[in-house]
Every structure is written in C-alpha cells, then in structure tokens.
Tab-separated table of C-alpha atoms and ligand atoms in Angstrom:
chain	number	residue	atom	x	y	z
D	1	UNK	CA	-7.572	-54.052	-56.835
D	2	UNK	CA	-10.478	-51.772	-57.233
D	3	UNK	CA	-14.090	-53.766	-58.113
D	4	UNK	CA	-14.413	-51.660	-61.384
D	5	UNK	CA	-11.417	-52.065	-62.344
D	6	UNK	CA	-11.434	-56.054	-61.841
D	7	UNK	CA	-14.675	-56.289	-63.169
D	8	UNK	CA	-14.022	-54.574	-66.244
D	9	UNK	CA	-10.841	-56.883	-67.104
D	10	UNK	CA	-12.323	-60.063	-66.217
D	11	UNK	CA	-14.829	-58.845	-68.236
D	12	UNK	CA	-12.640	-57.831	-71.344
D	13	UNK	CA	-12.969	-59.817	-74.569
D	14	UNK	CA	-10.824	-60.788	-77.402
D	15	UNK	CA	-11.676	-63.359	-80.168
D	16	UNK	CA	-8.831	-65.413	-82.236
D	17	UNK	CA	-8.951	-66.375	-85.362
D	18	UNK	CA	-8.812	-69.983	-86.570
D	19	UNK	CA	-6.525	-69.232	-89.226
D	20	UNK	CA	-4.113	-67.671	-86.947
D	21	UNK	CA	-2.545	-70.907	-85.751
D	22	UNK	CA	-2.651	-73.041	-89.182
D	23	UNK	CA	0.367	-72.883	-91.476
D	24	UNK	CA	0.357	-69.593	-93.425
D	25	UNK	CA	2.724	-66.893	-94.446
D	26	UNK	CA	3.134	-63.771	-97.163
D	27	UNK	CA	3.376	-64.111	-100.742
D	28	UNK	CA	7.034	-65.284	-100.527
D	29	UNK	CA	6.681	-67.886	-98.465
D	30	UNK	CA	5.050	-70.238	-96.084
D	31	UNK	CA	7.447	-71.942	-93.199
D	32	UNK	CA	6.217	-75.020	-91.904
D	33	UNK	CA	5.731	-74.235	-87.942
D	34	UNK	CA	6.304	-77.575	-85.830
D	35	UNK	CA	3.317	-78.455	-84.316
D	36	UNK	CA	1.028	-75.990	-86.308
D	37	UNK	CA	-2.748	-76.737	-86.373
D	38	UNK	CA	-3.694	-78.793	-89.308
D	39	UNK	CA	-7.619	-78.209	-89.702
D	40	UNK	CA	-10.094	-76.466	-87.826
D	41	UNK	CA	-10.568	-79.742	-84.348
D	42	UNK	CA	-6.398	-78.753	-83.558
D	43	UNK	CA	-7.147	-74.879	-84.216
D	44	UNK	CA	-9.616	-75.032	-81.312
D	45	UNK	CA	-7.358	-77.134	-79.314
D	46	UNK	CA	-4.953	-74.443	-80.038
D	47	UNK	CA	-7.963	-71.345	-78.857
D	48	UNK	CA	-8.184	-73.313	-76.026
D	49	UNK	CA	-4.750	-73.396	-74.632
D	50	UNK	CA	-4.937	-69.150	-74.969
D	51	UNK	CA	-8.132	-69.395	-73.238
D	52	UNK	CA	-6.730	-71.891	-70.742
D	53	UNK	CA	-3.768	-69.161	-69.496
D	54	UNK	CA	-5.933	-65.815	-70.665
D	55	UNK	CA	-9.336	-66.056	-69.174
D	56	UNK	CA	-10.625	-63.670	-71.820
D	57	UNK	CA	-10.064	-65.407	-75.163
D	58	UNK	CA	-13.089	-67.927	-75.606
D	59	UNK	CA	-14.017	-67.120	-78.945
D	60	UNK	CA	-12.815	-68.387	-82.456
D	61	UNK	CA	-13.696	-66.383	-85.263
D	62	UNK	CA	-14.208	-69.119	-88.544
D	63	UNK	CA	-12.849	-68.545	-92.098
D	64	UNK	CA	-14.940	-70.345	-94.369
D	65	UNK	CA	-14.376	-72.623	-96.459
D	66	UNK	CA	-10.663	-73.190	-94.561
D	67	UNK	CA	-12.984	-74.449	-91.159
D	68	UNK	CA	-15.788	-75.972	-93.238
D	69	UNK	CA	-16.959	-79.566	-91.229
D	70	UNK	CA	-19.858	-81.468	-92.374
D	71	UNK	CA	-21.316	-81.275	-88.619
D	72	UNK	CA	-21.723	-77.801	-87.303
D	73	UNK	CA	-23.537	-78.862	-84.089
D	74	UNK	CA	-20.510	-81.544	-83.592
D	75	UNK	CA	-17.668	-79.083	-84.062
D	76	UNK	CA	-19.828	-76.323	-81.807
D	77	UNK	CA	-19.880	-78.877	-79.122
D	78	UNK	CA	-16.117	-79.934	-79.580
D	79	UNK	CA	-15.962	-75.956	-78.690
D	80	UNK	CA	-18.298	-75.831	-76.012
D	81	UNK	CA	-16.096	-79.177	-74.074
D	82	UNK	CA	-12.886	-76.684	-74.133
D	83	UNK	CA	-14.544	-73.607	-72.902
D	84	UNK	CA	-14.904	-71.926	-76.434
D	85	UNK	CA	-17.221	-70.064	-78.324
D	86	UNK	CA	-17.951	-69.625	-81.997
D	87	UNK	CA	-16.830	-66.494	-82.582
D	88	UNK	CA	-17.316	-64.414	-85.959
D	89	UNK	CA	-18.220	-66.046	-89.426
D	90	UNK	CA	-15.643	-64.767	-92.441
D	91	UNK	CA	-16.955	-65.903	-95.708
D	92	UNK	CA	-13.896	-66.068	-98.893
D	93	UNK	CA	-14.568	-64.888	-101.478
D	94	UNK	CA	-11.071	-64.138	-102.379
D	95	UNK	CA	-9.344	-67.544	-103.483
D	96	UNK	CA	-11.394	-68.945	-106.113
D	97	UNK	CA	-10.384	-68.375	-110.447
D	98	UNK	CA	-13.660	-66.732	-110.976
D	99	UNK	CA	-13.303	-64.445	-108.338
D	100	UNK	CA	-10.347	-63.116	-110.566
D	101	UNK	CA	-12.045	-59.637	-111.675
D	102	UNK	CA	-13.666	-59.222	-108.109
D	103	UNK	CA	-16.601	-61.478	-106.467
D	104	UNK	CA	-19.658	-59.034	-105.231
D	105	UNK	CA	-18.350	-56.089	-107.419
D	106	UNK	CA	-17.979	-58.836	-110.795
D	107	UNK	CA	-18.916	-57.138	-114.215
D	108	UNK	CA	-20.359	-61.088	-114.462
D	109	UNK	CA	-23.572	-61.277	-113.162
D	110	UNK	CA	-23.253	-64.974	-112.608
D	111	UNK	CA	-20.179	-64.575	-110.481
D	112	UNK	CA	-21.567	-62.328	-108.747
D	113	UNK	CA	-24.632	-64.573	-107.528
D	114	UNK	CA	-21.593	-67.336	-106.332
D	115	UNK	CA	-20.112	-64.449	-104.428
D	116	UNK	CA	-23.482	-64.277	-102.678
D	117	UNK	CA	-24.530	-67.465	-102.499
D	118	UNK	CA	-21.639	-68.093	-100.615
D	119	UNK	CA	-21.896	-65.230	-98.492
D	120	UNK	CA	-25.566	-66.326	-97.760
D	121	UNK	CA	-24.271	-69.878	-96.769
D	122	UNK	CA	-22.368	-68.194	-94.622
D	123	UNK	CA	-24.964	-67.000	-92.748
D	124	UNK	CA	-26.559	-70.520	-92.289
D	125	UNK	CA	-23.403	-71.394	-90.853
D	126	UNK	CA	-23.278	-68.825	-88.055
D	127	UNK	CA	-27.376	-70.005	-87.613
D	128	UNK	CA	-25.648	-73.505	-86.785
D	129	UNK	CA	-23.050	-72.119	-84.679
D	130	UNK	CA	-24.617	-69.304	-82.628
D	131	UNK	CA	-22.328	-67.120	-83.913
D	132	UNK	CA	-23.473	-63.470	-83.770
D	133	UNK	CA	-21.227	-61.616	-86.431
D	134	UNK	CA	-20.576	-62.290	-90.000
D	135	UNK	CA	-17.434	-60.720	-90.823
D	136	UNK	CA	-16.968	-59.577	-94.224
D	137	UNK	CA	-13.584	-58.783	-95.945
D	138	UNK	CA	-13.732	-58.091	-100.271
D	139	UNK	CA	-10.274	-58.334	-102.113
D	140	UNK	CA	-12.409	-56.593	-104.583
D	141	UNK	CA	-10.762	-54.374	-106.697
D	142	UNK	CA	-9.046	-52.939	-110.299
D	143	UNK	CA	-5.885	-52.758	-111.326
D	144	UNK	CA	-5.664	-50.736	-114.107
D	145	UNK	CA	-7.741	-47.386	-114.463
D	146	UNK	CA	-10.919	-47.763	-117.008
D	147	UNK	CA	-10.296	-51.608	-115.939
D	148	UNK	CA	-14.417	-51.640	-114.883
D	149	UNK	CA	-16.559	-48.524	-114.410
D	150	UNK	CA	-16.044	-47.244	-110.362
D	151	UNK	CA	-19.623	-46.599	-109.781
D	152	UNK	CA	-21.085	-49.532	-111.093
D	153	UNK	CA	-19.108	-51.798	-109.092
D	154	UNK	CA	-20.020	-49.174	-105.633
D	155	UNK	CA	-23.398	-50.313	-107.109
D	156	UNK	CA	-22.482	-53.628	-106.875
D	157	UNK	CA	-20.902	-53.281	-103.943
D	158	UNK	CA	-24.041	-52.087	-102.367
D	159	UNK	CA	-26.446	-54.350	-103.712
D	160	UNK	CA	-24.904	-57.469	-102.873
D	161	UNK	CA	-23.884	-56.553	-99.173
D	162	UNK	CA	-27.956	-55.601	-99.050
D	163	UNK	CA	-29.187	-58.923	-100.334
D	164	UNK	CA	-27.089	-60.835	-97.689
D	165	UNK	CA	-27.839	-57.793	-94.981
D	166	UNK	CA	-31.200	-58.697	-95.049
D	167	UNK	CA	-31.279	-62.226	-95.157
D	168	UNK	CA	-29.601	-61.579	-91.336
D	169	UNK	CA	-31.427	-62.787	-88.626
D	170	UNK	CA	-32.005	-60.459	-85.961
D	171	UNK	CA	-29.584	-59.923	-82.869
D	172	UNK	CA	-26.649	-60.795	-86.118
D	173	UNK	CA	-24.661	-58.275	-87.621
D	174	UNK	CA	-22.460	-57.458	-90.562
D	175	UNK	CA	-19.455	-56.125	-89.933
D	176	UNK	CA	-17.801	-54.426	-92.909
D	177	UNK	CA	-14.030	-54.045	-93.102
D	178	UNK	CA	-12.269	-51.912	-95.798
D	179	UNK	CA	-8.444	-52.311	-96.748
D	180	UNK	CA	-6.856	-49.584	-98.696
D	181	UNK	CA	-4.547	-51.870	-100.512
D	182	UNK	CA	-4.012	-55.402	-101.363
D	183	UNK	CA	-4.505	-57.294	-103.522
D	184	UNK	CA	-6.116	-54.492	-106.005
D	185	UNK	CA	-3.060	-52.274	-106.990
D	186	UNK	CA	-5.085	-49.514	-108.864
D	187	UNK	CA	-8.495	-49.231	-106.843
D	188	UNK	CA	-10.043	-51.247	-103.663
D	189	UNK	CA	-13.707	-51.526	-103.787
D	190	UNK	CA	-13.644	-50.966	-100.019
D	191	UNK	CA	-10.833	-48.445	-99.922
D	192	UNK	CA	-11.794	-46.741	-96.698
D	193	UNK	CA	-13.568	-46.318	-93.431
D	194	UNK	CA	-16.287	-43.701	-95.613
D	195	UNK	CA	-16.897	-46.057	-98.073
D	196	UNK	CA	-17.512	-48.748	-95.670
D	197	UNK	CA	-19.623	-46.649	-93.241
D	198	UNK	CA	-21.584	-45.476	-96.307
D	199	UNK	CA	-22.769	-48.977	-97.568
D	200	UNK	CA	-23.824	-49.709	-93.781
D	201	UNK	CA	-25.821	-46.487	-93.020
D	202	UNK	CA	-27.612	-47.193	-96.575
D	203	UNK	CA	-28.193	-51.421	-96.335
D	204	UNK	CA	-29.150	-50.959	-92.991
D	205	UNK	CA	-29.219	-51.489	-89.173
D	206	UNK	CA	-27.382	-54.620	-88.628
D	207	UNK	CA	-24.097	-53.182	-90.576
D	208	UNK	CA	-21.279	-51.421	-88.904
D	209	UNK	CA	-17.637	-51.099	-89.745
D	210	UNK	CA	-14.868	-53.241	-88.934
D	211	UNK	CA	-11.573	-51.281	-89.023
D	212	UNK	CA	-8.630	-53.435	-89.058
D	213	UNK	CA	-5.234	-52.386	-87.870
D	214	UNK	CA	-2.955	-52.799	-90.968
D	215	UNK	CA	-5.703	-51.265	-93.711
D	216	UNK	CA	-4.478	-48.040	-93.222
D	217	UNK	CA	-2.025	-45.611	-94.883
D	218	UNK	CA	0.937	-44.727	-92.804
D	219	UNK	CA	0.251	-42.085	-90.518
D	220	UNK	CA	-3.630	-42.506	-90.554
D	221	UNK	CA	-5.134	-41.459	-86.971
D	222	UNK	CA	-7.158	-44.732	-86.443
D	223	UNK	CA	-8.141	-44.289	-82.804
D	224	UNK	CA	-9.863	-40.875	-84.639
D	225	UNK	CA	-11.894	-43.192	-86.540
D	226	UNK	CA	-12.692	-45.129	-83.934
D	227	UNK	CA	-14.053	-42.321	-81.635
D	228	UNK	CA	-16.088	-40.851	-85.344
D	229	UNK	CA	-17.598	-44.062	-86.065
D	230	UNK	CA	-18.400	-44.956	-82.176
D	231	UNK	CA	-20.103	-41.647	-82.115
D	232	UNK	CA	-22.330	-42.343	-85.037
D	233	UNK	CA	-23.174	-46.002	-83.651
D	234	UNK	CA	-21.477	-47.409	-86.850
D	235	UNK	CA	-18.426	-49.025	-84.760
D	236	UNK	CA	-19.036	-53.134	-85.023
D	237	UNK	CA	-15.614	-54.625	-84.257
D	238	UNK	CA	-11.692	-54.860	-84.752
D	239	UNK	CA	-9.302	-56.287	-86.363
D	240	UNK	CA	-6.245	-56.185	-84.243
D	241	UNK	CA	-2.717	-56.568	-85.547
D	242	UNK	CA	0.219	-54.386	-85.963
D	243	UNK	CA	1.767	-53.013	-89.520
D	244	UNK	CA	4.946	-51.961	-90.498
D	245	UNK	CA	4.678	-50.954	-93.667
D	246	UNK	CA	2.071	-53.023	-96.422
D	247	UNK	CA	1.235	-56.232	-94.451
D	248	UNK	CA	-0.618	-56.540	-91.655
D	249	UNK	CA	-0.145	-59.814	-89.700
D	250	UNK	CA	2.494	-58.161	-87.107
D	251	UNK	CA	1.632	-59.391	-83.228
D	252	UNK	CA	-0.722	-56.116	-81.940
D	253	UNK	CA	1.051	-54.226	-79.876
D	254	UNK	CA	4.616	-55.029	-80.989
D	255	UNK	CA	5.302	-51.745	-83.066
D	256	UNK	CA	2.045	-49.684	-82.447
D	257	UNK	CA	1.613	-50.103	-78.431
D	258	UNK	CA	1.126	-46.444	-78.188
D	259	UNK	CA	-1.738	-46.752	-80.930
D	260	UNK	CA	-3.374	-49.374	-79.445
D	261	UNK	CA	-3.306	-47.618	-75.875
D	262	UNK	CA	-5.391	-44.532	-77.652
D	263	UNK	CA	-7.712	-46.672	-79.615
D	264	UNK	CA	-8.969	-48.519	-76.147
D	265	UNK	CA	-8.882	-45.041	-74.505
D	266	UNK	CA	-11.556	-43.925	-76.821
D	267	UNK	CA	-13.459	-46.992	-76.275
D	268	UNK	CA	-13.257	-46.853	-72.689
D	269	UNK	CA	-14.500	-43.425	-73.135
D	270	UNK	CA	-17.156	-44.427	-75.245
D	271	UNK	CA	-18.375	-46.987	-73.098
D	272	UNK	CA	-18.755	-44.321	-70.238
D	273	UNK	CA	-20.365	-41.741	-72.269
D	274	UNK	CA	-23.636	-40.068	-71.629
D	275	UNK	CA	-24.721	-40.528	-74.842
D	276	UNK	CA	-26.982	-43.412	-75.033
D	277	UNK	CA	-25.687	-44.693	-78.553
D	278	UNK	CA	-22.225	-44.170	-78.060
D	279	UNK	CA	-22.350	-46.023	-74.774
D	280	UNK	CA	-24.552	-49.033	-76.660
D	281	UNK	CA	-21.992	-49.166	-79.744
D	282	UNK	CA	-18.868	-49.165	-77.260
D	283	UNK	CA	-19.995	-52.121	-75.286
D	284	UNK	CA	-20.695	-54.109	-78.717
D	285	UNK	CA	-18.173	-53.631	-80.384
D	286	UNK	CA	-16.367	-57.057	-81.291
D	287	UNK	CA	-12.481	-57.634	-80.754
D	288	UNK	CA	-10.904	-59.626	-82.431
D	289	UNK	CA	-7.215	-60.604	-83.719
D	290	UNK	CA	-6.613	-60.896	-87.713
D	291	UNK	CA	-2.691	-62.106	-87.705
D	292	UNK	CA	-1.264	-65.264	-89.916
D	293	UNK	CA	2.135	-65.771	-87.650
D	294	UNK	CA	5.025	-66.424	-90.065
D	295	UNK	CA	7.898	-66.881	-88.286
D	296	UNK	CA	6.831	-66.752	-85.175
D	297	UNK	CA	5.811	-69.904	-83.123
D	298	UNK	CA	2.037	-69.631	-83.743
D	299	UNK	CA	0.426	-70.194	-79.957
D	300	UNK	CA	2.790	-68.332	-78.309
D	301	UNK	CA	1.727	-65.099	-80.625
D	302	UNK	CA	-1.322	-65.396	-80.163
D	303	UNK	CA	-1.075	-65.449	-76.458
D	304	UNK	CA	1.230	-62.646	-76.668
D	305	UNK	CA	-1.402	-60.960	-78.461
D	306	UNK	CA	-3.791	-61.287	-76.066
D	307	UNK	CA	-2.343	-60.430	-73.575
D	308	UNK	CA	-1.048	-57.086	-74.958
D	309	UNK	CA	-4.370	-55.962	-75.918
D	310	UNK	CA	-5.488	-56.631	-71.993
D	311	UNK	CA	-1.984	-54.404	-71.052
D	312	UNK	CA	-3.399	-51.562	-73.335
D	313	UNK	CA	-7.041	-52.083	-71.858
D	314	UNK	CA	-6.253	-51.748	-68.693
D	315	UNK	CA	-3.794	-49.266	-68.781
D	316	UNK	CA	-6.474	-47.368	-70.793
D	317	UNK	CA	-8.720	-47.964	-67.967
D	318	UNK	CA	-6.287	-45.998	-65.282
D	319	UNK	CA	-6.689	-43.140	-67.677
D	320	UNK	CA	-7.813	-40.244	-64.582
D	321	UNK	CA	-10.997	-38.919	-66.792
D	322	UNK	CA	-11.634	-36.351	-64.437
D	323	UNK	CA	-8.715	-34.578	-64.678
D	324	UNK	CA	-8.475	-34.968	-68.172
D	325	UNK	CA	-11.574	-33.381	-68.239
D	326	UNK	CA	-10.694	-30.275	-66.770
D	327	UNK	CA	-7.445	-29.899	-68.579
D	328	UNK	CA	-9.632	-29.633	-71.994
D	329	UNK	CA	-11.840	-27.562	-69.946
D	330	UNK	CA	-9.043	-25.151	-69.368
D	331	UNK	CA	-7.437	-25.332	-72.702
D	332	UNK	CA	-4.509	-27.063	-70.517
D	333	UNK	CA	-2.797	-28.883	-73.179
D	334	UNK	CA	-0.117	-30.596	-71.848
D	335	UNK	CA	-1.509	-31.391	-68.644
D	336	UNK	CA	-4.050	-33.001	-70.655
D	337	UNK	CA	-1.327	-35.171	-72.660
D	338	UNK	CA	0.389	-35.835	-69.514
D	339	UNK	CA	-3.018	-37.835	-67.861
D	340	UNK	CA	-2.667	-39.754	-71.137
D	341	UNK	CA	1.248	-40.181	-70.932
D	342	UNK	CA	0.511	-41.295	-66.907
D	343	UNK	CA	-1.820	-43.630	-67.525
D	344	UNK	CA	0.365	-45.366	-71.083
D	345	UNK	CA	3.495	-45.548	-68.762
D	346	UNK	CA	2.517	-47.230	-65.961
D	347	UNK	CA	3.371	-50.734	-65.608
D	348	UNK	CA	0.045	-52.586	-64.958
D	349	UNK	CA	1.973	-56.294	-64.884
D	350	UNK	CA	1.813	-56.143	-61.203
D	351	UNK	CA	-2.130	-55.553	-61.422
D	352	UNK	CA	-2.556	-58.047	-64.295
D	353	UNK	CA	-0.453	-60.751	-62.223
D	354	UNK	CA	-3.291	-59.734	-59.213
D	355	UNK	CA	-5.843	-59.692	-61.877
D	356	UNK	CA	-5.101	-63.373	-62.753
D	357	UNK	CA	-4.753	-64.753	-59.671
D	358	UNK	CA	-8.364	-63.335	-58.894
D	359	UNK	CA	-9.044	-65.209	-61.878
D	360	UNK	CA	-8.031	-68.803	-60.621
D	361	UNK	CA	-4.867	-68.493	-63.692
D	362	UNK	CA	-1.660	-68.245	-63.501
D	363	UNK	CA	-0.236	-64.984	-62.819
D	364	UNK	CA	2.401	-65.579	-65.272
D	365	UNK	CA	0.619	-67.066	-69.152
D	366	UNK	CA	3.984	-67.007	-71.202
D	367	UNK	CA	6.093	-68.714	-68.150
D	368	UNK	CA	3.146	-71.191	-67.505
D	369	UNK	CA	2.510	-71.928	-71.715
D	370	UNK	CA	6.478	-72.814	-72.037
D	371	UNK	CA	7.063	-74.777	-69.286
D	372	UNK	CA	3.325	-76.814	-69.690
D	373	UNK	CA	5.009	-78.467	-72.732
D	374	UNK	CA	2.564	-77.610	-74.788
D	375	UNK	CA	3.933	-76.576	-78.228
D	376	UNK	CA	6.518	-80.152	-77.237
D	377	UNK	CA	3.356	-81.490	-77.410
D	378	UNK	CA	1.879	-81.184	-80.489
D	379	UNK	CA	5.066	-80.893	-82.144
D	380	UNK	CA	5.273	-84.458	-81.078
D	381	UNK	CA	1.464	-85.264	-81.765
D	382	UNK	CA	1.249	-83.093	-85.503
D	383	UNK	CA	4.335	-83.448	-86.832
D	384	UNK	CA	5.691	-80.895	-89.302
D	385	UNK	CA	3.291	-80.175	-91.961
D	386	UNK	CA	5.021	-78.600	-95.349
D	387	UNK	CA	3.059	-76.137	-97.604
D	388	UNK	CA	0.732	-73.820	-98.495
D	389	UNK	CA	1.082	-70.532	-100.478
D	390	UNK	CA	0.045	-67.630	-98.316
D	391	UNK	CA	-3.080	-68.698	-97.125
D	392	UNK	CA	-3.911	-72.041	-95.468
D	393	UNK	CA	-4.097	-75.194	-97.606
D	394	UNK	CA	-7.853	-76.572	-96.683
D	395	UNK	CA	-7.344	-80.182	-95.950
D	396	UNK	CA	-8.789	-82.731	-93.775
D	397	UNK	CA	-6.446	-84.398	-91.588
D	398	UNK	CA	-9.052	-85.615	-89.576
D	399	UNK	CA	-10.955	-88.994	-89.666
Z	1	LIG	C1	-6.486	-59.676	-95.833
Z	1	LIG	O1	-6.026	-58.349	-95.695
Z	1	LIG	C2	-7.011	-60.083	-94.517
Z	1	LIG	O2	-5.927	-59.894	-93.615
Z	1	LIG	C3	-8.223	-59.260	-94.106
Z	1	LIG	O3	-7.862	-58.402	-93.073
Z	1	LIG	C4	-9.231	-60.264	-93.628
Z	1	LIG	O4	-9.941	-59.846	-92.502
Z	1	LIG	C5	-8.344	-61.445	-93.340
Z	1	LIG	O5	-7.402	-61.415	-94.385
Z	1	LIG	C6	-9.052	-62.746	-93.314
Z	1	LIG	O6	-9.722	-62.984	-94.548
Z	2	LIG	MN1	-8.821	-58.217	-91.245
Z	3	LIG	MN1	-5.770	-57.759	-93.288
C-alpha cells in the first residue's frame, strides 16, 4: 500500500457515543439487548472492544447526565487503561418537566438559567476530562404557530449559546447541531444548517456546526453543506448515522453508502485544498457516530459502523483528483462522474484487510468480534436488563 494512503487511514478518526451501546430504542419501544451496557464503566468496556478490532475508534463522546460519575479523573483513567479517550461532552437539556416549553429558548427566564447552568457544568466536565468539544443538541421548539414569538426565542437562542461560548476555554469548541424535526412538530429552534451557522459566526470563534446525518429533509444535498460550511471554516464535526425516513439512528452507511462516499470526498478535498482555512477546518473537523441500536445487537453496530465510515474514507481517498480536475476543466461531465463512480465502486476490503494487518489487528473485525465471545460474554456477565422509554434509564449499577 502506498505511504499516503496508509498514513491517512491509520490516521482516520471516528468517536462513539456512550449512549450507543446502553439500552435504548424509539418512542414505541425499548428491547432489552442481552448483554447491553448498563452505565457509563461497561459503555467504555464496550468503546474498547471497537477500538480493540478498529484501531481508529478511541474516543467516547459523553451524554450528560446519562454518564454522570462522581470522579471524573477516576472514570478518565478507567479510559485511559483501555486505550480510550474522552471524546465530546453532550449536555441534556431535553428530558427534564421544565424543559417542557424549550430549555435555552424558555419564555421563563428561570428555566432558562437551568438550561445554562447545566450547559456551563458541562463545560467543567470536559475541563475534568480533557475533552475538547462540547456538543450541543436543543429539542427546542413550538408546536403550535403564535405558541411563543419566533424571534424572541432566536434571541434566546443566541444569547444563551453566547454566555456558555464564552465561558469556553481556549483550544474547546462548540459544536452546534440543528435538526429540522423532532420533537417540535410546528417550529425547531435550530431548524437548519443557516440558522446554526448564523448563531456561530455571531457568538464567536470557538462555534462551528455539527450537521448530523438524519436532520435533514429527504433529498437534502448534505455533502453540499459540508463543502459550504468547510469553505467558510464553520465545519466542527459529524454526526454519522443513516435515515430512512424521520429517525435517525440507522447504522451509517447501511442505506446512504453513496452519501457518505461524497460527504468524505469533499472532506478529503478540503483537507488538500490550497486554501489555508479550508485545509485547517477539514483536518478538525470531529467524527463522530450518533445511533441508539434498537434491534440490532449493540457492539456489533457499532463496529459495523466504524468500519463503514473507514470503507467510504478510503474509497474517497482513491478518488484520482487530477483527472477529475481536468474533466471540470473541460466541461467533461461524465468523465468527471465516472472518476467519482471509479473510485465509489472499487472494493477497498482487500486494502483495508492490508491496512489492518499493518496495523498489528486483525484483518477481519466482524469475524474476530464473533468468534472472541465477546457479546457471550457480557451476556453472561450483565444479564438482561428490561426498560427504559426511548432514551437510556440513568442508573447506577455500579458499586
Ligand atoms: C436527537 O435527534 C439526537 O439524535 C440528536 O441528534 C443528538 O445529537 C442525540 O440525540 C444525542 O442527544
Ligand atoms: Mn446528533
Ligand atoms: Mn439525531
């Protein structure tokens, strides 16, 4: 394999999310999975096995409270022992009764200060855990129109994301993710990539946008908004997951491969741009996975996951960006489409098996995760745990 090409994989970087391997579901239902993680010590046990068989999956992104410990330092070291990293900070401000009529964008002032309180503890928490991103998501919203007055809550909006913006320390960042729908039915607060991108040009410096996979109406051109907001140094980090149709917990890469193909192309183009910003944004940006399996057996997903965001990277990486080049040069239009359609249809497995071996891993993850005995394992060790609506239940299993 060529050096820039192995560099560049072994380089590549995807974060999990704690909450991907607890017991969760949709609004219908929660299935117990056997063996599922039952607080934040077996959700890192969990991290670890993908980083174990991925190489490129150290860090666990937090959802707090659902991960809150007493010890910080403890539970960063308990990381640290299985080759993990603290990965970004997600505050909720979602799941609480006051939070009913919204949480930063509250017509009650005092609710609003909770919100940010909250948001601001958050930020001591990724000062205790290195952590360099604090990722926010608002189910802020109205459901009814003349419900609350739009601009007031934009103020809102705006003036609570500054507070906690610059109470940041430097070298952090706030990454702001907008959803189109869910759970507001009439208007989100953060409906869109412009709305987001607007509140982080005007708070400041440290604030880019996350865009997440499922926020999107059907048909949306995401890996366009990835190659806008990259160009305007506004581009902080992913969510990765696939949609169907409303939800947005589907394995990346499972309906949308093509999708996430383009959306790495434009970061790998990104990253090799001559334009200085560009370049800097596209070797920031944060990746990271936002799926709650249902009925899927929860390690094995996100492994899966993983692994088809490094199929889509490198394949994206044997993109020929010379010749593309000089097809849009000449106005060549399929040739152009064809470098793309080369590079999307060739089979990289072999390289990834060479990759990993290069890596000291096995070549093969899945084979080597189901016969390790793994998910036997904790089935064995965790038991069955019932419950839960569509989030995770916080408890504390542990002594
Ligand atoms: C809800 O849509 C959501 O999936 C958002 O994408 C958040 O990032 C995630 O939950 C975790 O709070
Ligand atoms: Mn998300
Ligand atoms: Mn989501």
């Amino acid at each position: 394999m060529n050096a820039d090409l192995l560099q560049a994989l072994s380089a590549q970087r995807i974060e999990t999310p704690s909450w991907g391997y607890g017991n969760s579901g949709t609004r219908f239902k929660t299935f117990a999975a056997p063996g599922a993680a039952r607080d934040i010590w077996e959700k890192l046990d969990d991290a670890a096995e993908v980083q174990r068989l991925t190489g490129i999956a150290p860090g666990v992104a937090l959802h707090i409270p659902w991960d809150e410990v007493e010890d910080y330092g403890e539970l960063g070291k308990y990381a640290a022992q299985r080759g993990l990293t603290i990965g970004a900070i997600n505050p909720n401000v979602f799941q609480d009764e006051e939070y009913k009529l919204g949480s930063v964008t509250n017509p009650d002032e005092a609710v609003r200060e909770r919100a940010i309180a909250h948001l601001l503890d958050c930020v001591e928490v990724m000062k205790k855990t290195g952590s360099r991103d604090l990722s926010l998501w608002f189910a802020d919203g109205t459901n009814y129109a003349g419900q609350d007055d739009l601009r007031s809550r934009k103020h809102r909006m705006r003036a609570g994301l500054k507070r906690v913006h610059d109470a940041m320390p430097d070298g952090t960042r706030m990454l702001v993710e907008y959803k189109l729908f869910e759970p507001a039915f009439y208007a989100t607060d953060l409906f869109d990539w412009g709305a987001a991108y607007s509140h982080c040009l005007a708070i400041g410096e440290k604030a880019q946008v996350l865009v997440d996979l499922g926020h999107h109406a059907q048909g949306v051109n995401i890996e366009q908004i990835v190659a806008f907001l990259l160009d305007e140094g506004r581009l902080g980090g992913f969510h990765f997951n696939a949609r169907r149709y409303g939800d947005d917990d589907l394995i990346v890469g499972t309906s949308n491969p093509f999708e996430l193909f383009c959306i790495y192309a434009e970061l790998v183009f990104g990253a090799n741009s001559v334009d200085d910003l560009t370049r800097r944004t596209a070797q920031n940006v944060a990746y990271m996975i936002d799926q709650s399996h249902n009925i899927e057996p929860k390690v094995e997903a996100m492994l899966q996951s993983v692994l088809n965001c490094q199929e889509a990277y490198a394949k994206a990486l044997l993109i020929d960006r010379d010749l593309l080049k000089e097809a849009q040069g000449q106005g060549d239009v399929l040739a152009a489409h064809r470098v793309m359609m080369d590079a999307f249809k060739t089979d990289v497995r072999p390289l990834l098996m060479e990759l990993r071996v290069e890596m000291d891993l096995n070549p093969e993850p899945i084979q080597a995760y189901r016969a390790g005995g793994y998910q036997a394992k904790v089935t064995r060790d965790r038991g069955t745990q019932t419950g839960g609506g569509g989030y995770p239940v916080k408890e504390k299993v542990r002594s």
